[in-house]
XYZ file of C-alpha atoms in Angstrom:
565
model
C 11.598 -41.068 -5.322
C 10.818 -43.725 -7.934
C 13.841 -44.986 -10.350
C 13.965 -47.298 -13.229
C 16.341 -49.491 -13.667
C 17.475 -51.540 -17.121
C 15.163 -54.547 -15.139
C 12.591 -53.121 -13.599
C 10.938 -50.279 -11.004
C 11.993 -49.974 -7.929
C 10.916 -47.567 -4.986
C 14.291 -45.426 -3.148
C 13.261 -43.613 -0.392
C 17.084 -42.157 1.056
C 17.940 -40.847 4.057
C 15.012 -43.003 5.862
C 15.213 -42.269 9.699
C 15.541 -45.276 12.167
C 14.851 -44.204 15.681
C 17.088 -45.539 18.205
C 15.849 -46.424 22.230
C 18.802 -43.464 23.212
C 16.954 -40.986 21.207
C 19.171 -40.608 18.338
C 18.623 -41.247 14.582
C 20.304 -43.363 11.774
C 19.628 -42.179 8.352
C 19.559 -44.995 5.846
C 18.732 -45.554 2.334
C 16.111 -48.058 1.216
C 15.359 -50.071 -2.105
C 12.174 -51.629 -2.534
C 10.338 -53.229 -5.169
C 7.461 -51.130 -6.661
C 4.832 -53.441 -5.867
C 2.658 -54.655 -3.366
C 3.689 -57.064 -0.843
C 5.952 -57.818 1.811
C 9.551 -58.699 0.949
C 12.652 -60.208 2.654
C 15.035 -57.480 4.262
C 18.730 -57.916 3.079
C 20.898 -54.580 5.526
C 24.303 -53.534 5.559
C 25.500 -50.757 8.533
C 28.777 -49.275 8.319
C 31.148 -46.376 8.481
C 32.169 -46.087 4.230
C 29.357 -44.088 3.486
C 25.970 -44.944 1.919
C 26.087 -42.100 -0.285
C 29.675 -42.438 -1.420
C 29.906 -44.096 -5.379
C 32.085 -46.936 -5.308
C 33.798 -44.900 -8.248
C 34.379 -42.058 -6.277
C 35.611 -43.865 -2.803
C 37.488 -46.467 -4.662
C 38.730 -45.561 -7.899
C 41.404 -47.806 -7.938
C 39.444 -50.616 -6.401
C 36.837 -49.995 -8.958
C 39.067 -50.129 -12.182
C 40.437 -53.388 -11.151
C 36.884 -54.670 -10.968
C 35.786 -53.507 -14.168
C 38.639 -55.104 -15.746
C 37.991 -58.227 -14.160
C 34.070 -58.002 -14.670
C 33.184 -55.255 -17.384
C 29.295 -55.760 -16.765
C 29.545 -54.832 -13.321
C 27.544 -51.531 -14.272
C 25.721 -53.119 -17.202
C 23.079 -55.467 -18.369
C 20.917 -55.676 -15.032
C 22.338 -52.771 -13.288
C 23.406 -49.070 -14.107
C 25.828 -48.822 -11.660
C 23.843 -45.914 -9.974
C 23.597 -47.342 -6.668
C 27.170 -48.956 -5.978
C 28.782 -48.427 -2.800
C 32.102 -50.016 -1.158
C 31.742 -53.543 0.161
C 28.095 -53.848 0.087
C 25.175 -55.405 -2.701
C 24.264 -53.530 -5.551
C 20.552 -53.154 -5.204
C 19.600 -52.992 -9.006
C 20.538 -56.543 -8.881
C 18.869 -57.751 -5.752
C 15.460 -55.999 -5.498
C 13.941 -57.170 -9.000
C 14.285 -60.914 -6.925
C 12.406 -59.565 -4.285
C 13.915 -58.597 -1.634
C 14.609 -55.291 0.087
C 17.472 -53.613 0.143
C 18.768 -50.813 3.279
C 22.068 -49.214 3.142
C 22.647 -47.626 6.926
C 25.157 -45.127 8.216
C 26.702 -45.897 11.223
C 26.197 -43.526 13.862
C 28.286 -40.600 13.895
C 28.938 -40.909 10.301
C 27.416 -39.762 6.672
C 24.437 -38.627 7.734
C 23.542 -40.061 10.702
C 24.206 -38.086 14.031
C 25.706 -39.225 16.788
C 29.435 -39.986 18.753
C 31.624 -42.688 16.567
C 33.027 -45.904 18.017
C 33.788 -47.836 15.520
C 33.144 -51.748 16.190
C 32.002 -50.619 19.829
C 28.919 -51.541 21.782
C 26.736 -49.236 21.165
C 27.131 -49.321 17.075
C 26.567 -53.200 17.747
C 23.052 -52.450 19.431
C 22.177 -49.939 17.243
C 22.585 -52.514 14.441
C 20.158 -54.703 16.624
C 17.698 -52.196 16.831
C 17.731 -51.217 12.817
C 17.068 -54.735 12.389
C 13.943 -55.141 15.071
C 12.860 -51.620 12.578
C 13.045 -53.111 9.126
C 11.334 -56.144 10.283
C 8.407 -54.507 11.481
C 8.196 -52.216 8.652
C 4.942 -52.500 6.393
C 7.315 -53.323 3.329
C 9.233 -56.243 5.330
C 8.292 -60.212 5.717
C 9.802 -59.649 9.082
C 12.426 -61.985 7.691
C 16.139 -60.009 8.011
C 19.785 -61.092 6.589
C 22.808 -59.667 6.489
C 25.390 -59.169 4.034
C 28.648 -57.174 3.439
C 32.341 -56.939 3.445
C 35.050 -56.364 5.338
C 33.974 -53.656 8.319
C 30.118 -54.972 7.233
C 30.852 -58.389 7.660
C 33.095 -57.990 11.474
C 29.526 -55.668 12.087
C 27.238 -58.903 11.288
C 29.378 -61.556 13.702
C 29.117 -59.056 16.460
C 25.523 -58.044 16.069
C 24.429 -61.926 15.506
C 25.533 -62.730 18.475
C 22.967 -60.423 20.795
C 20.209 -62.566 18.674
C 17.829 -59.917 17.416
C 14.770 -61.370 17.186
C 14.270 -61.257 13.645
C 17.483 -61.766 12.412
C 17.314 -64.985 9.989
C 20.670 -65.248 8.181
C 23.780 -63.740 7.468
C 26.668 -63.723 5.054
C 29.937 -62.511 6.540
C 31.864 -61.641 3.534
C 35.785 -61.282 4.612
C 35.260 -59.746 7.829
C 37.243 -60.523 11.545
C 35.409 -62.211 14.396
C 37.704 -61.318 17.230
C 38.611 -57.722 17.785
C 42.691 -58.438 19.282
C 43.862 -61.854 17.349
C 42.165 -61.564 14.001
C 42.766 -57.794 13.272
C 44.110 -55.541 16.257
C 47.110 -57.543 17.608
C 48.482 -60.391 15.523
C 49.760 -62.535 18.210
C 50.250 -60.104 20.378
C 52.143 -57.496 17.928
C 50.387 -54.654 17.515
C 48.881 -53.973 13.495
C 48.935 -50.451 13.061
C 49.771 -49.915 9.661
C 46.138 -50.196 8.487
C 44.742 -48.926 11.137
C 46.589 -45.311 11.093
C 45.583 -44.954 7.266
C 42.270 -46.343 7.335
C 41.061 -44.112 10.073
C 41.699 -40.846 8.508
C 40.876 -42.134 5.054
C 37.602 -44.185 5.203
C 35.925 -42.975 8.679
C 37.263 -39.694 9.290
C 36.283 -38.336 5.508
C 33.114 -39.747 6.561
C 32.481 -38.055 9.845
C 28.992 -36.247 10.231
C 29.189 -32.806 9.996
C 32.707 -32.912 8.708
C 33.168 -29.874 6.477
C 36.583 -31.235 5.226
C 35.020 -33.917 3.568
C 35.321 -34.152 -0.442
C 32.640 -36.875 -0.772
C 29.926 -35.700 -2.730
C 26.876 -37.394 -3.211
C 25.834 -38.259 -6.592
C 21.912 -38.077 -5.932
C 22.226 -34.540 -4.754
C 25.159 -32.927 -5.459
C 25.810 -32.229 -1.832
C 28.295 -33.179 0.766
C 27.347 -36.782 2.014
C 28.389 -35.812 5.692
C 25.470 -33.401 6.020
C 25.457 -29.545 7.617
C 28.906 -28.684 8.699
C 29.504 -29.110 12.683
C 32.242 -26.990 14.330
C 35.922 -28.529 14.448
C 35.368 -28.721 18.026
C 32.319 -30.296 18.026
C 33.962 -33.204 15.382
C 36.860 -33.389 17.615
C 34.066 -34.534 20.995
C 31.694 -36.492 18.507
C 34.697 -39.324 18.155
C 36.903 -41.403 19.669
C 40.443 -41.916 19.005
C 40.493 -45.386 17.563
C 44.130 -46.517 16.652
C 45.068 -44.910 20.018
C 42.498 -46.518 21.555
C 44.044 -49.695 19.891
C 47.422 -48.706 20.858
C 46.631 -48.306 24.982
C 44.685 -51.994 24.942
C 47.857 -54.136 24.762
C 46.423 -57.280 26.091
C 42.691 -59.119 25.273
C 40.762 -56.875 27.684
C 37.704 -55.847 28.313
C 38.062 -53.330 25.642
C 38.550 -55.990 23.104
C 36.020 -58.074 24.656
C 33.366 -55.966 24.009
C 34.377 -55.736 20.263
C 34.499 -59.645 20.099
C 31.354 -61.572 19.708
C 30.834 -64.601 21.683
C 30.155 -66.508 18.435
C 28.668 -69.991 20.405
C 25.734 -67.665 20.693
C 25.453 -67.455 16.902
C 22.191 -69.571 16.402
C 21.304 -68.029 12.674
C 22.332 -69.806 9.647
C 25.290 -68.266 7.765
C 27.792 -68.477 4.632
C 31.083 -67.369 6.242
C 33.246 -66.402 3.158
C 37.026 -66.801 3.224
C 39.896 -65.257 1.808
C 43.394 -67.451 0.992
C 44.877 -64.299 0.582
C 43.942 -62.423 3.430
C 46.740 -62.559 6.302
C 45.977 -59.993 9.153
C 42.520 -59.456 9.038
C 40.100 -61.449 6.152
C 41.178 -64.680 6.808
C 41.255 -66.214 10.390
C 38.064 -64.612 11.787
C 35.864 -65.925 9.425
C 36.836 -69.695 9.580
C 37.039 -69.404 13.808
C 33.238 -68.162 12.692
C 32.278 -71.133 11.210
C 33.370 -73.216 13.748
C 32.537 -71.635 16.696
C 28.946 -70.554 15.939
C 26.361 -72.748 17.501
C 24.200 -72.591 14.058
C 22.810 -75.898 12.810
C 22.832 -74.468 9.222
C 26.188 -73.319 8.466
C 28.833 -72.829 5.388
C 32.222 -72.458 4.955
C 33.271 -70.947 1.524
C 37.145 -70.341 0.799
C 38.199 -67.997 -2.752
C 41.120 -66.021 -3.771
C 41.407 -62.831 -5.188
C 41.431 -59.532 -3.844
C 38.809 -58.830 -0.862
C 36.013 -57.082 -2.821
C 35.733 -58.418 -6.289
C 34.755 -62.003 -5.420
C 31.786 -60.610 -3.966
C 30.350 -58.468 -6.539
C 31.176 -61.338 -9.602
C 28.404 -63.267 -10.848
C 28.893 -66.690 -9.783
C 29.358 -65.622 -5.955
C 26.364 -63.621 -6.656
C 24.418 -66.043 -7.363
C 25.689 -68.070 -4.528
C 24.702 -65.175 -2.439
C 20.921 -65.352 -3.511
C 20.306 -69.134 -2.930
C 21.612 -68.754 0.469
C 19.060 -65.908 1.157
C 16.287 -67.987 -1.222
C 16.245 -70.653 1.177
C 16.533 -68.832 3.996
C 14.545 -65.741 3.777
C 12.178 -67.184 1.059
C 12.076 -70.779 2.197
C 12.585 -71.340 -1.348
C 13.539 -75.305 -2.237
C 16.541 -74.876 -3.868
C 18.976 -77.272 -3.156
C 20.745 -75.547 -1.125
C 19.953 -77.638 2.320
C 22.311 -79.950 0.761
C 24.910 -78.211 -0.039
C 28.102 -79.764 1.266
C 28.990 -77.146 4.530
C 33.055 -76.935 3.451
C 33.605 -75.337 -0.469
C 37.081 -74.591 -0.638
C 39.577 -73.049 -3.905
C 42.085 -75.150 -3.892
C 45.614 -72.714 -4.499
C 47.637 -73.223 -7.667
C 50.863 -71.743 -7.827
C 49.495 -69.799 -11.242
C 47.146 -68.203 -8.886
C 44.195 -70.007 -10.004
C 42.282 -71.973 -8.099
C 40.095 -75.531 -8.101
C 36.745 -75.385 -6.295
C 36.783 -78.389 -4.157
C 33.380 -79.570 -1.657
C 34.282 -80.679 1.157
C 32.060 -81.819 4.350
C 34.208 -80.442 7.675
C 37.112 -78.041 8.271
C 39.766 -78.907 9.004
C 39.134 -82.308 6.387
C 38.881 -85.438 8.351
C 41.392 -87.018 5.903
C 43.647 -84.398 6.455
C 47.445 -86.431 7.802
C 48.679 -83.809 10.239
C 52.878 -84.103 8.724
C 55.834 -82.734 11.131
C 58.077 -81.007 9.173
C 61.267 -80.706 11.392
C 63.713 -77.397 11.171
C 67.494 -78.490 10.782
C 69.471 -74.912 11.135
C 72.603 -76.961 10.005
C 71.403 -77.537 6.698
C 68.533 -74.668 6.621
C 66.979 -77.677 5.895
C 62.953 -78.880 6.688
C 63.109 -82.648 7.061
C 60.207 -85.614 8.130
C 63.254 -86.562 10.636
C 64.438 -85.074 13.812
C 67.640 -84.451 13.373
C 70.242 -85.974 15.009
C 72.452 -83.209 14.788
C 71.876 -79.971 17.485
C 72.152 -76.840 15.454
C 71.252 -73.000 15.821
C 69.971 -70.217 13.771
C 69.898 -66.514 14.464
C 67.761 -63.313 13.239
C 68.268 -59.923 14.437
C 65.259 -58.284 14.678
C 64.943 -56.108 11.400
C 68.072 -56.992 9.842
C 68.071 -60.347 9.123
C 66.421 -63.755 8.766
C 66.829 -67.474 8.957
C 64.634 -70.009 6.486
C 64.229 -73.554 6.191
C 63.368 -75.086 3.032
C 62.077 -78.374 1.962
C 63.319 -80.666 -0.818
C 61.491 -80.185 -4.202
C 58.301 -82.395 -3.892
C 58.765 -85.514 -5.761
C 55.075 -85.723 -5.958
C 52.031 -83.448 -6.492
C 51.651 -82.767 -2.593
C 48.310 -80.881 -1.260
C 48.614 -78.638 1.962
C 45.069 -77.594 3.121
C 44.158 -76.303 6.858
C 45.865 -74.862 9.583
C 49.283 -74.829 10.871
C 51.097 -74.745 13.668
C 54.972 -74.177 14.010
C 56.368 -75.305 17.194
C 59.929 -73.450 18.285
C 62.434 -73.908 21.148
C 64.250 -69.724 21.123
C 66.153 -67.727 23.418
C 66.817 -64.046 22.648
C 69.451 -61.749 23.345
C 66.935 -59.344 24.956
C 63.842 -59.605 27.469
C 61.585 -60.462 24.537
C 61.552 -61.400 20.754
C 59.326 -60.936 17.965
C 58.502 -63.814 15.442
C 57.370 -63.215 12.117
C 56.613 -66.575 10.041
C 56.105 -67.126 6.642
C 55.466 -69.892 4.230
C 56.475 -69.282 0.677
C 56.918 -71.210 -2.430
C 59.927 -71.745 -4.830
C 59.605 -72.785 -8.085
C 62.347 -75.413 -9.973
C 64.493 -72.562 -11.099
C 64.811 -71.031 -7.681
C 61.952 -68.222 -8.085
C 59.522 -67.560 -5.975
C 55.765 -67.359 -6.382
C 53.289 -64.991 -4.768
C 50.031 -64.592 -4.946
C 47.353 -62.075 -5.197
C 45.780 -61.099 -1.679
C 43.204 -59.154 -0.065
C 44.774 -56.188 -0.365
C 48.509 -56.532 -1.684
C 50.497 -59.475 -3.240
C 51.109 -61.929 -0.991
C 53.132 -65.317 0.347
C 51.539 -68.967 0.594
C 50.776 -68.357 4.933
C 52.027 -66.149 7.481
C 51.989 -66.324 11.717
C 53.159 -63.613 14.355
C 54.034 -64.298 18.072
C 55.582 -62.079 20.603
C 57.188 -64.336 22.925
C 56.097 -62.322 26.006
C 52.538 -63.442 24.761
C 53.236 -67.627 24.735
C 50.967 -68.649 27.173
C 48.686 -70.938 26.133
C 44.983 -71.316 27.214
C 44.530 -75.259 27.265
C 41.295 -75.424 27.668
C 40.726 -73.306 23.580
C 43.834 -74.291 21.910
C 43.465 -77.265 19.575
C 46.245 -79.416 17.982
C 46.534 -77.661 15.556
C 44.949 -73.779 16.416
C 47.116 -72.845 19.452
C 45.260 -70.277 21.090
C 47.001 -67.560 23.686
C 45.779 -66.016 26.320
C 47.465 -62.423 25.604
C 46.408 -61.645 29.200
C 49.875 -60.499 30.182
C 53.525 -60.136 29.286
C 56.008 -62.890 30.467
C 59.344 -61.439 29.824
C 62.388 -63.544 28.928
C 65.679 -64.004 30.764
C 67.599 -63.395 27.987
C 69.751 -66.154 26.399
C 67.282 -68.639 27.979
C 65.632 -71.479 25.754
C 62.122 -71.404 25.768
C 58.880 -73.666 23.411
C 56.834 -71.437 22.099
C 53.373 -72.183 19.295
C 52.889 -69.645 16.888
C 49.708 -69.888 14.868
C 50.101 -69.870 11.224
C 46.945 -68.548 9.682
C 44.732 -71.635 7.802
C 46.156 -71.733 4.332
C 45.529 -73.875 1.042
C 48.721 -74.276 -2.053
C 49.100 -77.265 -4.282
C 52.973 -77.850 -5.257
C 53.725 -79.472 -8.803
C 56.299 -82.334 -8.551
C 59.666 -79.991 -8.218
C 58.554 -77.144 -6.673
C 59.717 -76.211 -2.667
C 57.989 -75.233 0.591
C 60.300 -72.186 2.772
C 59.904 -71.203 6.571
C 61.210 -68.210 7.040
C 61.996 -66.204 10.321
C 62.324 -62.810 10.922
C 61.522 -60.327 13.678
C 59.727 -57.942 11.350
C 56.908 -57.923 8.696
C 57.368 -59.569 5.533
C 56.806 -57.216 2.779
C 56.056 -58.875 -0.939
C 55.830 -55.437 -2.765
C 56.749 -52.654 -0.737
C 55.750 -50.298 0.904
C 53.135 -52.536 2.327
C 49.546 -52.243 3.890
C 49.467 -54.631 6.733
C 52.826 -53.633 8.738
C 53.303 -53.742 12.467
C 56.139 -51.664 13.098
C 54.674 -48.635 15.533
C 57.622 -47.259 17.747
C 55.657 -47.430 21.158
C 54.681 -51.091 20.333
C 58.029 -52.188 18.786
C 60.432 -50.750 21.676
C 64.245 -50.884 21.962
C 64.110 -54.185 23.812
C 62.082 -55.952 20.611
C 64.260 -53.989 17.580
C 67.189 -54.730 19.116
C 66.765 -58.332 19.760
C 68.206 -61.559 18.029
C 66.347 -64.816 18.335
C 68.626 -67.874 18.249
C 66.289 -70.962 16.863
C 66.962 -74.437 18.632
C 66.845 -77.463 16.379
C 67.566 -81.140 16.872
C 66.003 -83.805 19.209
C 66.377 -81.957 22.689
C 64.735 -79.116 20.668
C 63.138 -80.576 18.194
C 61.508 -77.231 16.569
C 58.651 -78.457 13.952
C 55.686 -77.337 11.169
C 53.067 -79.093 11.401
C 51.142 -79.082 7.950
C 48.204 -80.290 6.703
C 48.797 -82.767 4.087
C 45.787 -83.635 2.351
C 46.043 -86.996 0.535
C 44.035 -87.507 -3.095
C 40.839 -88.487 -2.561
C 41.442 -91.324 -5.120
């Protein structure tokens, strides 16, 4: 069918098949522009829906955005053709390029079993990119862009190297399967999992008759001709119990987790300050670890969706693909590879360039934990002390003195612990979290809820270290198998704080706190890890006893960026 736009014609042919080697079939939608010629292929495959309205899927998600951008559906675009985490076309195909919306298999209206994140959905995203290319519409030129479950789709599919893959833009989305979304050091992260299963794949499920998505284009359910509960039950898998029975980085997890030194295609890896547990870590271990000579690093704030749809990320967005897809000369070859918002505690942000992450300048400061004075101090102290949690029921935090100085932390951290716990293991939940001069404390507005400055898990059955990948300052654990403790042993441990970025004002506070359970801003909370198989007797029963002083001389250590001046 043709539709016009406020801009221009374009051409929407929906529910295009894409035949896959198995013999199944992917239904997707396409945008084109209503011209002759061959155009650059931008593709997004996931398991929202490609029929579902933003509006409908996301209502609240979608008033937030028009608040913060009331043209979202206006002056360029009607708002026809927006979907959950992925482009609007009516803004992209009048530069150009094409535009192809795919169901995953198994979902909307593409047949098929679903896996979500699994290898076959991987290689079928291979394969609908070897189709678009070869397409008489395409300049056999294809990138990638999306979101979230989109972007996690893009590291994974990268790495098999379709031939005609050119670039990619991995909006907010996890590169490794256990550490960056499934098991935060080692603690299992169910409390997304469990809603978004039933909620945003399961409501999507081809053939499913329960289903209240409609499709605005056709007034019809946008999971196709009812299937038999039966048949729904066999044409899935069991995901968060799949999640649940993989305790350890196996080959389950493997498969889900790109090998991202195979990564050769140039790519704008977009990160989120504000996304602990899943839109945060996997997208800067992205950057580094792909073997791409053309590569970005951009850090924002913000919830996880409405930096991407706001103009001046959108326009970001198109000089990437300009250059890349269009070999335009644009300036963008010299872009500087690090872009980073700088946190303010008024949860705005300064857009710094940078050249390398973490920044060369960066002065890698050892803040030391003194549990006599709940204190965090540039000086071992000389006193031995303890501190205790119970797991659940308590905490223990450590505090700095108020800055005299404007003082910078931007990178990754690592906090370095001598414990012992009262059980066979322990769970550690850390958090960094500013204080204001009057005592209050600031949060800050995250991915998906309000949230602190940083935050790090570790199980201490799950310490052991692979030398050979952990840096100074990115421990990185095998999660191979459980060591348990002997309880009321002392034991080092590294627990990973995720990277983080927060100016403090001249008599304002950093705090460490400890606990053995999440740390909730507003409650209920989205990202929890509290599952009653995963969390056993042995782990909500426990109290950790912290170690400070020089035989145990427990330590942050923070990035300190000095001015450049």
């Amino acid at each position: 069918m043709n539709t016009t736009s406020e801009v221009t014609t374009m051409i929407f042919e929906k529910n295009t098949p894409i035949p896959m080697s198995d013999g199944n079939v992917l239904r997707c939608n396409v945008f084109r522009p209503d011209e002759p010629g061959q155009f650059p292929v931008l593709m997004a495959m996931g398991a929202y829906g490609k029929d579902i309205h933003f509006e409908d899927g996301y209502n609240p998600q979608w008033k937030t955005l028009k608040i913060l951008y009331p043209e979202l559906d206006q002056n360029g675009s009607s708002g026809q053709y927006l979907r959950w985490e992925v482009i609007d076309p009516e803004r992209w195909v009048p530069d150009g390029f094409v535009v192809i919306q795919i169901d995953s298999r198994g979902t909307g209206m593409s047949p098929g079993y679903i896996d979500p994140f699994g290898p076959v959905e991987t290689r079928d995203y291979y394969e609908a990119i070897e189709w678009a290319a070869k397409e008489p519409w395409s300049s056999g030129k294809v990138g990638l862009i999306g979101v979230s479950y989109l972007a996690m789709k893009q590291w994974q599919v990268a790495a098999l190297r379709p031939p005609h893959l050119s670039a990619i833009v991995p909006w907010e989305g996890a590169s490794d399967f256990y550490r960056d979304s499934g098991r935060h050091g080692g603690i299992f992260s169910n409390g997304f999992t469990y809603a978004w299963w039933p909620r945003q794949v399961l409501s999507n499920q081809h053939g499913s008759g329960q289903s209240t998505h409609m499709d605005r284009d056709t007034g019809k359910r946008t999971t196709g001709e009812v299937l038999a509960e039966n048949l729904l039950l066999g044409n899935r898998t069991d995901h968060p119990n799949d999640r649940l029975k993989h305790p350890f980085d196996d080959a389950w997890h493997r498969e889900r987790t790109p090998d991202l030194s195979r990564i050769e295609v140039p790519l704008l890896s977009a990160v989120n300050w504000g996304g602990p547990g899943m839109h945060l870590r996997g997208n800067v271990e992205g950057f580094l670890q792909a073997s791409s000579k053309d590569k970005w690093l951009f850090a924002h704030i913000g919830t996880h969706f409405e930096s991407f749809y706001l103009p001046h990320y959108v326009k970001i967005q198109k000089r990437f693909f300009n250059h890349f897809l269009k070999n335009v000369d644009n300036g963008w070859a010299t872009e500087p590879q690090v872009q980073l918002a700088i946190r303010q505690v008024n949860d705005t942000a300064v857009i710094r360039q940078e050249n390398e992450w973490p920044l060369a300048r960066t002065q890698w400061t050892p803040y030391y934990l003194d549990a006599q004075e709940s204190s965090l101090t540039l000086t071992t102290p000389s006193t031995p002390s303890q501190a205790q949690y119970l797991s659940g029921q308590s905490s223990a935090s450590f505090s700095t003195p108020v800055f005299e100085q404007e003082t910078e932390f931007t990178g990754p951290v690592v906090l370095k612990l001598w414990i012992s716990s009262s059980r066979t293991d322990v769970d550690i939940f850390a958090v960094l979290r500013v204080f204001d001069p009057s005592g209050q404390e600031i949060t800050f507005v995250g991915a998906h809820e309000r949230v602190p400055m940083a935050m790090g898990w570790l199980r201490a059955s799950h310490r052991k270290l692979d030398p050979k990948r952990s840096l100074p300052y990115r421990p990185y654990h095998t999660h191979d198998e459980r060591e348990l403790l002997t309880p009321h042993e002392i034991y080092p441990v590294d627990v990973e704080i995720w990277p983080t970025s927060m100016v403090f004002p001249k008599g304002y506070r950093m705090v460490l706190t400890l606990q053995g359970a999440d740390f909730v801003v507003t409650a209920p909370g989205r990202l929890l890890h509290n599952h009653p198989e995963d969390r056993d007797e042995e782990l909500q029963q426990a109290q950790c006893t912290i170690y400070t002083g020089a035989e145990h001389p427990s330590h942050l250590i923070m990035p300190q960026i000095p001015s450049k001046g």
